[in-house]
mmCIF file of C-alpha atoms and ligand atoms in Angstrom:
data_model
loop_
_atom_site.group_PDB
_atom_site.id
_atom_site.type_symbol
_atom_site.label_atom_id
_atom_site.label_comp_id
_atom_site.label_asym_id
_atom_site.label_seq_id
_atom_site.Cartn_x
_atom_site.Cartn_y
_atom_site.Cartn_z
ATOM 1 C CA UNK A 1 -40.682 -17.868 -0.680
ATOM 2 C CA UNK A 2 -37.939 -17.553 1.876
ATOM 3 C CA UNK A 3 -36.998 -14.272 3.498
ATOM 4 C CA UNK A 4 -34.026 -13.593 1.262
ATOM 5 C CA UNK A 5 -36.028 -14.438 -1.863
ATOM 6 C CA UNK A 6 -38.573 -11.795 -0.925
ATOM 7 C CA UNK A 7 -35.715 -9.374 -0.290
ATOM 8 C CA UNK A 8 -34.262 -10.218 -3.677
ATOM 9 C CA UNK A 9 -37.559 -9.456 -5.423
ATOM 10 C CA UNK A 10 -37.753 -6.118 -3.702
ATOM 11 C CA UNK A 11 -34.135 -5.225 -4.411
ATOM 12 C CA UNK A 12 -34.620 -6.243 -8.036
ATOM 13 C CA UNK A 13 -37.596 -3.877 -8.317
ATOM 14 C CA UNK A 14 -35.721 -1.016 -6.698
ATOM 15 C CA UNK A 15 -32.726 -1.478 -8.997
ATOM 16 C CA UNK A 16 -34.907 -1.793 -12.085
ATOM 17 C CA UNK A 17 -36.693 1.415 -11.139
ATOM 18 C CA UNK A 18 -33.289 3.093 -11.023
ATOM 19 C CA UNK A 19 -32.706 1.928 -14.586
ATOM 20 C CA UNK A 20 -30.285 -0.841 -13.677
ATOM 21 C CA UNK A 21 -29.985 -4.104 -15.531
ATOM 22 C CA UNK A 22 -30.350 -6.668 -12.759
ATOM 23 C CA UNK A 23 -29.546 -9.600 -15.052
ATOM 24 C CA UNK A 24 -26.269 -7.959 -16.001
ATOM 25 C CA UNK A 25 -25.395 -7.565 -12.322
ATOM 26 C CA UNK A 26 -26.273 -11.197 -11.652
ATOM 27 C CA UNK A 27 -24.169 -12.352 -14.595
ATOM 28 C CA UNK A 28 -21.178 -10.279 -13.571
ATOM 29 C CA UNK A 29 -21.332 -11.788 -10.084
ATOM 30 C CA UNK A 30 -21.470 -15.285 -11.501
ATOM 31 C CA UNK A 31 -18.368 -14.642 -13.560
ATOM 32 C CA UNK A 32 -16.264 -13.424 -10.646
ATOM 33 C CA UNK A 33 -13.229 -15.626 -10.009
ATOM 34 C CA UNK A 34 -11.001 -15.610 -6.943
ATOM 35 C CA UNK A 35 -7.922 -17.816 -6.809
ATOM 36 C CA UNK A 36 -7.545 -19.686 -3.548
ATOM 37 C CA UNK A 37 -4.161 -19.463 -1.842
ATOM 38 C CA UNK A 38 -2.818 -22.991 -1.376
ATOM 39 C CA UNK A 39 -0.579 -21.596 1.361
ATOM 40 C CA UNK A 40 -3.443 -20.334 3.486
ATOM 41 C CA UNK A 41 -4.815 -23.748 4.319
ATOM 42 C CA UNK A 42 -2.812 -25.634 6.898
ATOM 43 C CA UNK A 43 -1.357 -24.295 10.092
ATOM 44 C CA UNK A 44 0.052 -20.826 10.071
ATOM 45 C CA UNK A 45 1.492 -18.677 12.751
ATOM 46 C CA UNK A 46 3.000 -15.429 13.807
ATOM 47 C CA UNK A 47 6.675 -15.148 14.547
ATOM 48 C CA UNK A 48 5.767 -15.889 18.144
ATOM 49 C CA UNK A 49 4.147 -19.221 17.618
ATOM 50 C CA UNK A 50 1.844 -21.490 15.682
ATOM 51 C CA UNK A 51 -1.534 -22.619 16.977
ATOM 52 C CA UNK A 52 -2.199 -26.010 15.544
ATOM 53 C CA UNK A 53 -5.564 -26.564 13.982
ATOM 54 C CA UNK A 54 -7.420 -29.874 14.029
ATOM 55 C CA UNK A 55 -7.455 -31.225 10.527
ATOM 56 C CA UNK A 56 -4.941 -28.738 9.137
ATOM 57 C CA UNK A 57 -3.627 -29.709 5.707
ATOM 58 C CA UNK A 58 -0.486 -31.827 5.953
ATOM 59 C CA UNK A 59 0.641 -31.883 2.368
ATOM 60 C CA UNK A 60 -0.243 -30.669 -1.100
ATOM 61 C CA UNK A 61 -2.961 -33.304 -1.487
ATOM 62 C CA UNK A 62 -4.721 -32.088 1.638
ATOM 63 C CA UNK A 63 -4.407 -28.509 0.434
ATOM 64 C CA UNK A 64 -6.052 -29.389 -2.865
ATOM 65 C CA UNK A 65 -8.816 -31.256 -1.029
ATOM 66 C CA UNK A 66 -9.400 -28.227 1.191
ATOM 67 C CA UNK A 67 -9.517 -25.818 -1.747
ATOM 68 C CA UNK A 68 -11.900 -28.147 -3.508
ATOM 69 C CA UNK A 69 -14.158 -28.175 -0.449
ATOM 70 C CA UNK A 70 -14.073 -24.379 -0.386
ATOM 71 C CA UNK A 71 -15.070 -24.308 -4.045
ATOM 72 C CA UNK A 72 -17.886 -26.757 -3.307
ATOM 73 C CA UNK A 73 -19.536 -24.151 -1.093
ATOM 74 C CA UNK A 74 -18.560 -20.863 -2.761
ATOM 75 C CA UNK A 75 -18.671 -21.719 -6.461
ATOM 76 C CA UNK A 76 -16.402 -18.918 -7.718
ATOM 77 C CA UNK A 77 -13.014 -20.371 -6.769
ATOM 78 C CA UNK A 78 -12.116 -23.148 -9.169
ATOM 79 C CA UNK A 79 -8.531 -21.897 -9.361
ATOM 80 C CA UNK A 80 -5.770 -22.465 -6.814
ATOM 81 C CA UNK A 81 -2.767 -20.126 -6.656
ATOM 82 C CA UNK A 82 0.454 -21.885 -5.869
ATOM 83 C CA UNK A 83 3.748 -21.271 -4.072
ATOM 84 C CA UNK A 84 6.273 -23.554 -5.742
ATOM 85 C CA UNK A 85 8.293 -24.730 -2.753
ATOM 86 C CA UNK A 86 5.225 -25.552 -0.697
ATOM 87 C CA UNK A 87 3.170 -27.230 -3.414
ATOM 88 C CA UNK A 88 5.441 -29.934 -4.694
ATOM 89 C CA UNK A 89 5.204 -33.706 -4.282
ATOM 90 C CA UNK A 90 7.610 -35.431 -1.919
ATOM 91 C CA UNK A 91 9.655 -36.541 -4.887
ATOM 92 C CA UNK A 92 9.825 -33.026 -6.334
ATOM 93 C CA UNK A 93 7.154 -33.217 -9.039
ATOM 94 C CA UNK A 94 4.436 -30.855 -10.161
ATOM 95 C CA UNK A 95 2.518 -32.717 -12.821
ATOM 96 C CA UNK A 96 0.789 -34.978 -10.295
ATOM 97 C CA UNK A 97 -0.244 -31.828 -8.429
ATOM 98 C CA UNK A 98 -1.961 -30.493 -11.495
ATOM 99 C CA UNK A 99 -3.545 -33.873 -12.211
ATOM 100 C CA UNK A 100 -4.904 -34.243 -8.706
ATOM 101 C CA UNK A 101 -6.210 -30.663 -8.790
ATOM 102 C CA UNK A 102 -8.018 -31.416 -12.049
ATOM 103 C CA UNK A 103 -9.568 -34.465 -10.496
ATOM 104 C CA UNK A 104 -10.858 -32.308 -7.668
ATOM 105 C CA UNK A 105 -12.299 -29.730 -10.068
ATOM 106 C CA UNK A 106 -9.519 -27.162 -9.804
ATOM 107 C CA UNK A 107 -6.977 -25.589 -12.120
ATOM 108 C CA UNK A 108 -3.707 -24.015 -11.015
ATOM 109 C CA UNK A 109 -3.574 -20.238 -11.189
ATOM 110 C CA UNK A 110 -0.765 -17.855 -10.407
ATOM 111 C CA UNK A 111 2.512 -19.625 -9.690
ATOM 112 C CA UNK A 112 4.764 -17.957 -7.126
ATOM 113 C CA UNK A 113 8.513 -18.596 -7.114
ATOM 114 C CA UNK A 114 10.155 -18.596 -3.711
ATOM 115 C CA UNK A 115 13.351 -16.577 -3.407
ATOM 116 C CA UNK A 116 13.173 -15.853 0.285
ATOM 117 C CA UNK A 117 13.527 -19.067 2.220
ATOM 118 C CA UNK A 118 17.012 -20.338 1.427
ATOM 119 C CA UNK A 119 20.029 -19.414 3.566
ATOM 120 C CA UNK A 120 21.692 -17.875 0.520
ATOM 121 C CA UNK A 121 19.045 -15.121 0.433
ATOM 122 C CA UNK A 122 20.261 -13.353 3.573
ATOM 123 C CA UNK A 123 21.384 -10.318 1.553
ATOM 124 C CA UNK A 124 18.739 -10.652 -1.127
ATOM 125 C CA UNK A 125 18.016 -12.732 -4.210
ATOM 126 C CA UNK A 126 18.250 -10.915 -7.553
ATOM 127 C CA UNK A 127 19.600 -7.847 -5.753
ATOM 128 C CA UNK A 128 22.201 -9.678 -3.717
ATOM 129 C CA UNK A 129 25.740 -8.358 -3.991
ATOM 130 C CA UNK A 130 26.843 -11.984 -4.457
ATOM 131 C CA UNK A 131 26.852 -12.933 -8.108
ATOM 132 C CA UNK A 132 26.350 -16.638 -7.408
ATOM 133 C CA UNK A 133 23.205 -15.926 -5.374
ATOM 134 C CA UNK A 134 21.826 -13.828 -8.209
ATOM 135 C CA UNK A 135 22.564 -16.628 -10.612
ATOM 136 C CA UNK A 136 20.884 -19.260 -8.435
ATOM 137 C CA UNK A 137 17.831 -16.996 -8.185
ATOM 138 C CA UNK A 138 17.646 -16.717 -11.944
ATOM 139 C CA UNK A 139 18.026 -20.503 -12.195
ATOM 140 C CA UNK A 140 15.068 -20.875 -9.848
ATOM 141 C CA UNK A 141 13.056 -18.332 -11.848
ATOM 142 C CA UNK A 142 13.696 -20.245 -15.048
ATOM 143 C CA UNK A 143 12.778 -23.489 -13.364
ATOM 144 C CA UNK A 144 9.532 -21.801 -12.320
ATOM 145 C CA UNK A 145 8.703 -21.228 -15.975
ATOM 146 C CA UNK A 146 8.906 -24.985 -16.463
ATOM 147 C CA UNK A 147 6.809 -25.525 -13.325
ATOM 148 C CA UNK A 148 4.238 -23.008 -14.558
ATOM 149 C CA UNK A 149 3.976 -24.945 -17.807
ATOM 150 C CA UNK A 150 3.635 -28.228 -15.953
ATOM 151 C CA UNK A 151 0.977 -26.751 -13.730
ATOM 152 C CA UNK A 152 -0.941 -25.582 -16.795
ATOM 153 C CA UNK A 153 -0.783 -21.961 -15.682
ATOM 154 C CA UNK A 154 -0.071 -18.747 -17.572
ATOM 155 C CA UNK A 155 0.763 -16.356 -14.754
ATOM 156 C CA UNK A 156 3.870 -16.063 -12.605
ATOM 157 C CA UNK A 157 3.730 -13.804 -9.564
ATOM 158 C CA UNK A 158 6.941 -12.676 -7.926
ATOM 159 C CA UNK A 159 7.489 -11.023 -4.612
ATOM 160 C CA UNK A 160 11.070 -10.284 -3.632
ATOM 161 C CA UNK A 161 12.121 -10.205 -0.011
ATOM 162 C CA UNK A 162 15.123 -8.157 -1.118
ATOM 163 C CA UNK A 163 16.071 -5.157 0.929
ATOM 164 C CA UNK A 164 18.644 -3.787 3.327
ATOM 165 C CA UNK A 165 18.526 -3.189 7.040
ATOM 166 C CA UNK A 166 20.972 -0.323 7.531
ATOM 167 C CA UNK A 167 22.034 2.861 5.796
ATOM 168 C CA UNK A 168 25.159 2.176 3.818
ATOM 169 C CA UNK A 169 24.657 -1.599 3.821
ATOM 170 C CA UNK A 170 24.593 -1.829 0.033
ATOM 171 C CA UNK A 171 24.675 0.397 -3.009
ATOM 172 C CA UNK A 172 21.061 1.202 -3.801
ATOM 173 C CA UNK A 173 21.304 2.012 -7.473
ATOM 174 C CA UNK A 174 23.375 -1.091 -8.112
ATOM 175 C CA UNK A 175 20.695 -3.151 -6.421
ATOM 176 C CA UNK A 176 18.087 -1.691 -8.737
ATOM 177 C CA UNK A 177 20.204 -2.549 -11.770
ATOM 178 C CA UNK A 178 20.824 -6.099 -10.551
ATOM 179 C CA UNK A 179 17.125 -6.514 -9.895
ATOM 180 C CA UNK A 180 16.203 -5.496 -13.394
ATOM 181 C CA UNK A 181 18.728 -7.878 -14.925
ATOM 182 C CA UNK A 182 17.433 -10.745 -12.781
ATOM 183 C CA UNK A 183 13.761 -10.169 -13.493
ATOM 184 C CA UNK A 184 14.567 -9.666 -17.165
ATOM 185 C CA UNK A 185 16.072 -13.146 -17.305
ATOM 186 C CA UNK A 186 12.789 -14.496 -15.996
ATOM 187 C CA UNK A 187 10.712 -12.416 -18.373
ATOM 188 C CA UNK A 188 12.726 -13.533 -21.358
ATOM 189 C CA UNK A 189 12.434 -17.186 -20.361
ATOM 190 C CA UNK A 190 8.631 -17.020 -20.173
ATOM 191 C CA UNK A 191 6.400 -18.347 -22.930
ATOM 192 C CA UNK A 192 4.796 -15.758 -25.199
ATOM 193 C CA UNK A 193 1.416 -16.231 -23.576
ATOM 194 C CA UNK A 194 2.605 -15.974 -19.983
ATOM 195 C CA UNK A 195 2.216 -12.895 -17.825
ATOM 196 C CA UNK A 196 4.501 -11.745 -15.045
ATOM 197 C CA UNK A 197 2.926 -10.034 -12.044
ATOM 198 C CA UNK A 198 5.394 -8.085 -9.907
ATOM 199 C CA UNK A 199 4.393 -7.506 -6.295
ATOM 200 C CA UNK A 200 5.725 -4.761 -4.043
ATOM 201 C CA UNK A 201 5.733 -4.245 -0.298
ATOM 202 C CA UNK A 202 6.907 -1.209 1.613
ATOM 203 C CA UNK A 203 8.990 -2.998 4.223
ATOM 204 C CA UNK A 204 9.786 -6.382 5.707
ATOM 205 C CA UNK A 205 11.919 -8.402 5.926
ATOM 206 C CA UNK A 206 14.195 -5.449 5.159
ATOM 207 C CA UNK A 207 13.596 -2.517 7.498
ATOM 208 C CA UNK A 208 15.709 0.213 5.923
ATOM 209 C CA UNK A 209 15.120 -0.257 2.198
ATOM 210 C CA UNK A 210 13.045 -2.673 0.160
ATOM 211 C CA UNK A 211 14.061 -3.056 -3.454
ATOM 212 C CA UNK A 212 10.446 -3.168 -4.657
ATOM 213 C CA UNK A 213 8.882 -0.950 -2.052
ATOM 214 C CA UNK A 214 5.957 0.570 -3.884
ATOM 215 C CA UNK A 215 3.926 0.455 -7.065
ATOM 216 C CA UNK A 216 6.239 2.972 -8.713
ATOM 217 C CA UNK A 217 9.189 0.644 -8.390
ATOM 218 C CA UNK A 218 7.200 -2.320 -9.703
ATOM 219 C CA UNK A 219 5.888 -0.110 -12.473
ATOM 220 C CA UNK A 220 9.393 0.896 -13.542
ATOM 221 C CA UNK A 221 10.403 -2.756 -13.777
ATOM 222 C CA UNK A 222 7.246 -3.667 -15.695
ATOM 223 C CA UNK A 223 7.523 -0.768 -18.131
ATOM 224 C CA UNK A 224 11.097 -1.650 -18.957
ATOM 225 C CA UNK A 225 10.288 -5.324 -19.357
ATOM 226 C CA UNK A 226 7.365 -5.083 -21.717
ATOM 227 C CA UNK A 227 3.676 -5.607 -22.174
ATOM 228 C CA UNK A 228 3.373 -8.906 -20.367
ATOM 229 C CA UNK A 229 4.788 -7.572 -17.104
ATOM 230 C CA UNK A 230 2.275 -5.973 -14.784
ATOM 231 C CA UNK A 231 2.027 -4.765 -11.211
ATOM 232 C CA UNK A 232 0.557 -6.979 -8.522
ATOM 233 C CA UNK A 233 -1.163 -5.070 -5.726
ATOM 234 C CA UNK A 234 -1.259 -6.771 -2.336
ATOM 235 C CA UNK A 235 -3.690 -4.575 -0.454
ATOM 236 C CA UNK A 236 -1.780 -5.099 2.794
ATOM 237 C CA UNK A 237 1.522 -3.803 1.456
ATOM 238 C CA UNK A 238 1.241 -0.051 1.856
ATOM 239 C CA UNK A 239 2.030 2.481 4.523
ATOM 240 C CA UNK A 240 -0.877 3.704 6.615
ATOM 241 C CA UNK A 241 -3.175 6.087 4.801
ATOM 242 C CA UNK A 242 -2.010 5.282 1.290
ATOM 243 C CA UNK A 243 -4.929 5.495 -1.106
ATOM 244 C CA UNK A 244 -4.964 2.069 -2.731
ATOM 245 C CA UNK A 245 -7.967 2.648 -4.991
ATOM 246 C CA UNK A 246 -6.180 5.613 -6.482
ATOM 247 C CA UNK A 247 -3.161 3.432 -7.288
ATOM 248 C CA UNK A 248 -5.542 0.890 -8.803
ATOM 249 C CA UNK A 249 -7.162 3.529 -11.032
ATOM 250 C CA UNK A 250 -3.794 4.736 -12.334
ATOM 251 C CA UNK A 251 -2.539 1.228 -13.043
ATOM 252 C CA UNK A 252 -5.779 0.399 -14.831
ATOM 253 C CA UNK A 253 -5.484 3.467 -16.983
ATOM 254 C CA UNK A 254 -1.934 2.479 -17.898
ATOM 255 C CA UNK A 255 -2.942 -1.137 -18.651
ATOM 256 C CA UNK A 256 -0.465 -2.255 -15.996
ATOM 257 C CA UNK A 257 -2.605 -3.821 -13.297
ATOM 258 C CA UNK A 258 -1.717 -7.504 -13.229
ATOM 259 C CA UNK A 259 -3.582 -8.668 -10.217
ATOM 260 C CA UNK A 260 -4.382 -8.559 -6.537
ATOM 261 C CA UNK A 261 -3.411 -10.305 -3.375
ATOM 262 C CA UNK A 262 -6.495 -9.679 -1.271
ATOM 263 C CA UNK A 263 -6.433 -9.615 2.509
ATOM 264 C CA UNK A 264 -6.931 -6.974 5.169
ATOM 265 C CA UNK A 265 -4.815 -5.312 7.776
ATOM 266 C CA UNK A 266 -4.925 -2.914 10.656
ATOM 267 C CA UNK A 267 -1.247 -2.030 10.995
ATOM 268 C CA UNK A 268 1.196 -3.588 8.550
ATOM 269 C CA UNK A 269 1.220 -6.761 6.446
ATOM 270 C CA UNK A 270 -1.216 -8.442 8.828
ATOM 271 C CA UNK A 271 -2.731 -10.857 6.281
ATOM 272 C CA UNK A 272 -6.141 -10.830 7.951
ATOM 273 C CA UNK A 273 -9.340 -11.963 6.248
ATOM 274 C CA UNK A 274 -10.276 -9.743 3.281
ATOM 275 C CA UNK A 275 -12.879 -7.096 4.012
ATOM 276 C CA UNK A 276 -12.845 -7.518 7.777
ATOM 277 C CA UNK A 277 -11.029 -4.375 8.925
ATOM 278 C CA UNK A 278 -11.772 -1.948 6.139
ATOM 279 C CA UNK A 279 -14.652 -3.155 3.943
ATOM 280 C CA UNK A 280 -15.054 0.349 2.525
ATOM 281 C CA UNK A 281 -11.572 0.205 1.066
ATOM 282 C CA UNK A 282 -12.276 -3.111 -0.623
ATOM 283 C CA UNK A 283 -15.445 -1.635 -2.096
ATOM 284 C CA UNK A 284 -13.587 1.438 -3.345
ATOM 285 C CA UNK A 285 -10.976 -0.760 -5.017
ATOM 286 C CA UNK A 286 -13.719 -2.711 -6.780
ATOM 287 C CA UNK A 287 -15.455 0.510 -7.665
ATOM 288 C CA UNK A 288 -12.409 1.594 -9.666
ATOM 289 C CA UNK A 289 -12.312 -1.749 -11.429
ATOM 290 C CA UNK A 290 -15.999 -1.674 -12.342
ATOM 291 C CA UNK A 291 -15.638 1.908 -13.495
ATOM 292 C CA UNK A 292 -12.809 0.840 -15.811
ATOM 293 C CA UNK A 293 -14.768 -2.198 -16.953
ATOM 294 C CA UNK A 294 -17.512 0.160 -18.157
ATOM 295 C CA UNK A 295 -15.094 2.337 -20.098
ATOM 296 C CA UNK A 296 -14.082 0.999 -23.526
ATOM 297 C CA UNK A 297 -10.596 2.469 -23.130
ATOM 298 C CA UNK A 298 -9.930 0.526 -19.921
ATOM 299 C CA UNK A 299 -12.260 -2.476 -20.163
ATOM 300 C CA UNK A 300 -9.595 -4.877 -21.387
ATOM 301 C CA UNK A 301 -7.231 -3.840 -18.599
ATOM 302 C CA UNK A 302 -9.991 -4.550 -16.091
ATOM 303 C CA UNK A 303 -10.839 -7.895 -17.666
ATOM 304 C CA UNK A 304 -7.209 -9.038 -17.488
ATOM 305 C CA UNK A 305 -6.871 -8.676 -13.713
ATOM 306 C CA UNK A 306 -6.143 -11.824 -11.733
ATOM 307 C CA UNK A 307 -7.562 -11.934 -8.220
ATOM 308 C CA UNK A 308 -6.287 -14.108 -5.430
ATOM 309 C CA UNK A 309 -6.379 -14.190 -1.688
ATOM 310 C CA UNK A 310 -3.088 -13.941 0.210
ATOM 311 C CA UNK A 311 -3.786 -14.331 3.865
ATOM 312 C CA UNK A 312 -2.760 -16.207 6.929
ATOM 313 C CA UNK A 313 -5.096 -17.602 9.564
ATOM 314 C CA UNK A 314 -3.827 -17.628 13.110
ATOM 315 C CA UNK A 315 -6.912 -17.721 15.291
ATOM 316 C CA UNK A 316 -9.795 -18.476 12.915
ATOM 317 C CA UNK A 317 -10.087 -21.914 11.271
ATOM 318 C CA UNK A 318 -8.348 -21.508 7.926
ATOM 319 C CA UNK A 319 -11.004 -23.008 5.654
ATOM 320 C CA UNK A 320 -13.751 -20.920 7.209
ATOM 321 C CA UNK A 321 -11.468 -17.903 7.105
ATOM 322 C CA UNK A 322 -10.967 -18.307 3.393
ATOM 323 C CA UNK A 323 -14.697 -18.778 2.760
ATOM 324 C CA UNK A 324 -15.386 -15.631 4.779
ATOM 325 C CA UNK A 325 -12.882 -13.660 2.676
ATOM 326 C CA UNK A 326 -14.382 -14.910 -0.555
ATOM 327 C CA UNK A 327 -17.831 -13.836 0.634
ATOM 328 C CA UNK A 328 -16.587 -10.401 1.686
ATOM 329 C CA UNK A 329 -14.966 -9.969 -1.685
ATOM 330 C CA UNK A 330 -18.223 -10.896 -3.402
ATOM 331 C CA UNK A 331 -19.993 -8.329 -1.246
ATOM 332 C CA UNK A 332 -17.571 -5.566 -2.219
ATOM 333 C CA UNK A 333 -17.841 -6.448 -5.897
ATOM 334 C CA UNK A 334 -21.642 -6.635 -5.790
ATOM 335 C CA UNK A 335 -21.886 -3.205 -4.184
ATOM 336 C CA UNK A 336 -19.577 -1.695 -6.763
ATOM 337 C CA UNK A 337 -21.852 -3.053 -9.499
ATOM 338 C CA UNK A 338 -24.720 -1.081 -7.998
ATOM 339 C CA UNK A 339 -23.087 2.328 -8.314
ATOM 340 C CA UNK A 340 -25.224 4.545 -10.535
ATOM 341 C CA UNK A 341 -22.320 5.381 -12.796
ATOM 342 C CA UNK A 342 -23.935 7.759 -15.226
ATOM 343 C CA UNK A 343 -25.375 9.804 -12.399
ATOM 344 C CA UNK A 344 -22.036 9.701 -10.619
ATOM 345 C CA UNK A 345 -20.142 10.911 -13.675
ATOM 346 C CA UNK A 346 -22.695 13.681 -14.176
ATOM 347 C CA UNK A 347 -22.305 14.801 -10.567
ATOM 348 C CA UNK A 348 -18.528 14.728 -10.963
ATOM 349 C CA UNK A 349 -18.728 16.780 -14.143
ATOM 350 C CA UNK A 350 -20.753 19.510 -12.472
ATOM 351 C CA UNK A 351 -18.576 19.529 -9.382
ATOM 352 C CA UNK A 352 -21.392 18.351 -7.136
ATOM 353 C CA UNK A 353 -19.106 16.967 -4.485
ATOM 354 C CA UNK A 354 -21.807 16.010 -2.060
ATOM 355 C CA UNK A 355 -24.087 14.294 -4.535
ATOM 356 C CA UNK A 356 -21.174 12.343 -6.031
ATOM 357 C CA UNK A 357 -20.237 11.040 -2.620
ATOM 358 C CA UNK A 358 -23.862 10.206 -1.810
ATOM 359 C CA UNK A 359 -24.246 8.217 -5.008
ATOM 360 C CA UNK A 360 -21.146 6.186 -4.248
ATOM 361 C CA UNK A 361 -22.112 5.608 -0.642
ATOM 362 C CA UNK A 362 -25.665 4.755 -1.663
ATOM 363 C CA UNK A 363 -24.295 1.701 -3.429
ATOM 364 C CA UNK A 364 -22.011 0.865 -0.546
ATOM 365 C CA UNK A 365 -24.883 1.005 1.910
ATOM 366 C CA UNK A 366 -27.137 -1.288 -0.126
ATOM 367 C CA UNK A 367 -27.638 -4.739 1.343
ATOM 368 C CA UNK A 368 -26.435 -7.033 -1.438
ATOM 369 C CA UNK A 369 -26.789 -10.295 0.470
ATOM 370 C CA UNK A 370 -30.078 -11.286 -1.269
ATOM 371 C CA UNK A 371 -28.326 -10.811 -4.595
ATOM 372 C CA UNK A 372 -25.405 -12.992 -3.566
ATOM 373 C CA UNK A 373 -27.684 -15.662 -2.167
ATOM 374 C CA UNK A 374 -29.556 -15.661 -5.431
ATOM 375 C CA UNK A 375 -26.454 -16.210 -7.555
ATOM 376 C CA UNK A 376 -25.199 -18.931 -5.226
ATOM 377 C CA UNK A 377 -28.438 -20.839 -5.531
ATOM 378 C CA UNK A 378 -28.450 -20.366 -9.288
ATOM 379 C CA UNK A 379 -24.915 -21.761 -9.317
ATOM 380 C CA UNK A 380 -26.048 -24.807 -7.392
ATOM 381 C CA UNK A 381 -24.689 -23.693 -4.046
ATOM 382 C CA UNK A 382 -26.196 -23.097 -0.665
ATOM 383 C CA UNK A 383 -27.132 -19.452 -0.037
ATOM 384 C CA UNK A 384 -24.826 -19.430 3.007
ATOM 385 C CA UNK A 385 -21.452 -21.041 2.254
ATOM 386 C CA UNK A 386 -20.238 -20.967 5.863
ATOM 387 C CA UNK A 387 -23.335 -22.785 7.057
ATOM 388 C CA UNK A 388 -23.066 -25.242 4.192
ATOM 389 C CA UNK A 389 -19.464 -25.917 5.134
ATOM 390 C CA UNK A 390 -20.311 -26.389 8.808
ATOM 391 C CA UNK A 391 -23.218 -28.675 8.035
ATOM 392 C CA UNK A 392 -21.288 -30.696 5.452
ATOM 393 C CA UNK A 393 -19.153 -32.420 8.082
ATOM 394 C CA UNK A 394 -15.849 -31.795 6.269
ATOM 395 C CA UNK A 395 -14.173 -30.244 9.319
ATOM 396 C CA UNK A 396 -14.971 -33.307 11.445
ATOM 397 C CA UNK A 397 -13.844 -35.634 8.708
ATOM 398 C CA UNK A 398 -10.420 -34.034 8.246
ATOM 399 C CA UNK A 399 -9.942 -33.673 11.995
ATOM 400 C CA UNK A 400 -10.231 -37.451 12.269
ATOM 401 C CA UNK A 401 -8.322 -38.338 9.146
ATOM 402 C CA UNK A 402 -5.491 -35.936 9.712
ATOM 403 C CA UNK A 403 -5.075 -36.417 13.428
ATOM 404 C CA UNK A 404 -1.495 -35.614 14.378
ATOM 405 C CA UNK A 405 0.538 -32.687 13.249
ATOM 406 C CA UNK A 406 -0.199 -30.510 10.257
ATOM 407 C CA UNK A 407 2.352 -28.514 8.347
ATOM 408 C CA UNK A 408 2.968 -24.836 8.880
ATOM 409 C CA UNK A 409 2.072 -22.303 6.214
ATOM 410 C CA UNK A 410 5.758 -21.622 5.728
ATOM 411 C CA UNK A 411 6.318 -25.275 5.023
ATOM 412 C CA UNK A 412 7.816 -26.000 8.452
HETATM 413 C C1 LIG B 1 4.813 -11.584 1.344
HETATM 414 C C2 LIG B 1 3.953 -11.351 0.107
HETATM 415 C C3 LIG B 1 3.933 -12.534 -0.782
HETATM 416 C C4 LIG B 1 3.790 -13.805 -0.037
HETATM 417 C C5 LIG B 1 4.831 -13.900 1.044
HETATM 418 C C6 LIG B 1 4.785 -15.201 1.812
HETATM 419 O O1 LIG B 1 4.545 -10.637 2.302
HETATM 420 O O2 LIG B 1 2.651 -11.014 0.472
HETATM 421 O O3 LIG B 1 2.890 -12.429 -1.690
HETATM 422 O O4 LIG B 1 3.974 -14.817 -0.969
HETATM 423 O O5 LIG B 1 4.642 -12.831 1.914
HETATM 424 MN MN1 LIG B 2 1.170 -10.989 -1.188
HETATM 425 MN MN1 LIG B 3 2.350 -9.962 2.340
#
């Protein structure tokens, strides 16, 4: 028996003694799915520069190959999220993308329209004061419904770069009304079984106002649109100190949590690897989800959440960076499964503040690595995905094959 196998046995005994169903925990971990961000493989940069990576993906085919390699070692990422302008063939097609993904063992997940890169979007997309820009945005949205169908996906995720830079620049209430009309056109064009996830971000690229600046604004849009519109929470899109897990709990209770863009940050929208700066926060987010999953009134809302990474790798190799994020996300989820919920609820009910916090932190402080190694092996993977990736020789192979210049994450 290897070291981690012995640790697993011990952990299993400890959890069983606490009355926990270890098999249920193992099964839940095996069912976890994280969508890989096609845009995070390949070179990326800050606004100051791009550091080119040996073997960086050059086109959509490389990106699919890279995601497939990631899935080979992690086992819970058979879905690739897509950004439409960056994931198209040279002759403007999407079907071959889906077909190649299938061949490499992947399906296409959340499809993201792009209404922020064209010159026309200087003053916004659906919120622009220019009617023709609003119309071209809606045309793109509707085209994205077709693309989503062609990609075999059921979820569209929008993030609007709309905002203003100066007081007085535009009429704020009019922008809100234009935004609703624009998103409504998309919503109405969607198939009955498609879901719209609406992302918010508190600033950037606009620095004075952002038309969808927080979950409340997304929530207003979603509520007015209907059942199939839900809020997408990018964990890096809040002001400092905002309690994200609280937002998550409220959205879950309202049945309005569409999904996550997972990453981490220290200051603003830093797009760092998930769970690297504030692993406690990631755990607390998962804790709310698992709590809802155990409550019949919120279980469906929890089951419907779509999870994807949205990050950008500037100094770490992108494939390894993504694997690391997936592993950190597994860790957070595993810990949240170990919370002694009945005890916690009892402590909450009696106002035992200290005990409640100790119960929660007890789960957070448990070493779940033996558990994760166990499920990886049971899923036919190596217990350590990073090591498996390094030993597999893929990095060397792509460095040779793709010698020359890779593309940037923003397509350039
Ligand atoms: C935004 C937001 C979106 C992402 C773009 C590129 O900050 O996170 O999800 O698609 O960046
Ligand atoms: Mn995002
Ligand atoms: Mn972002």
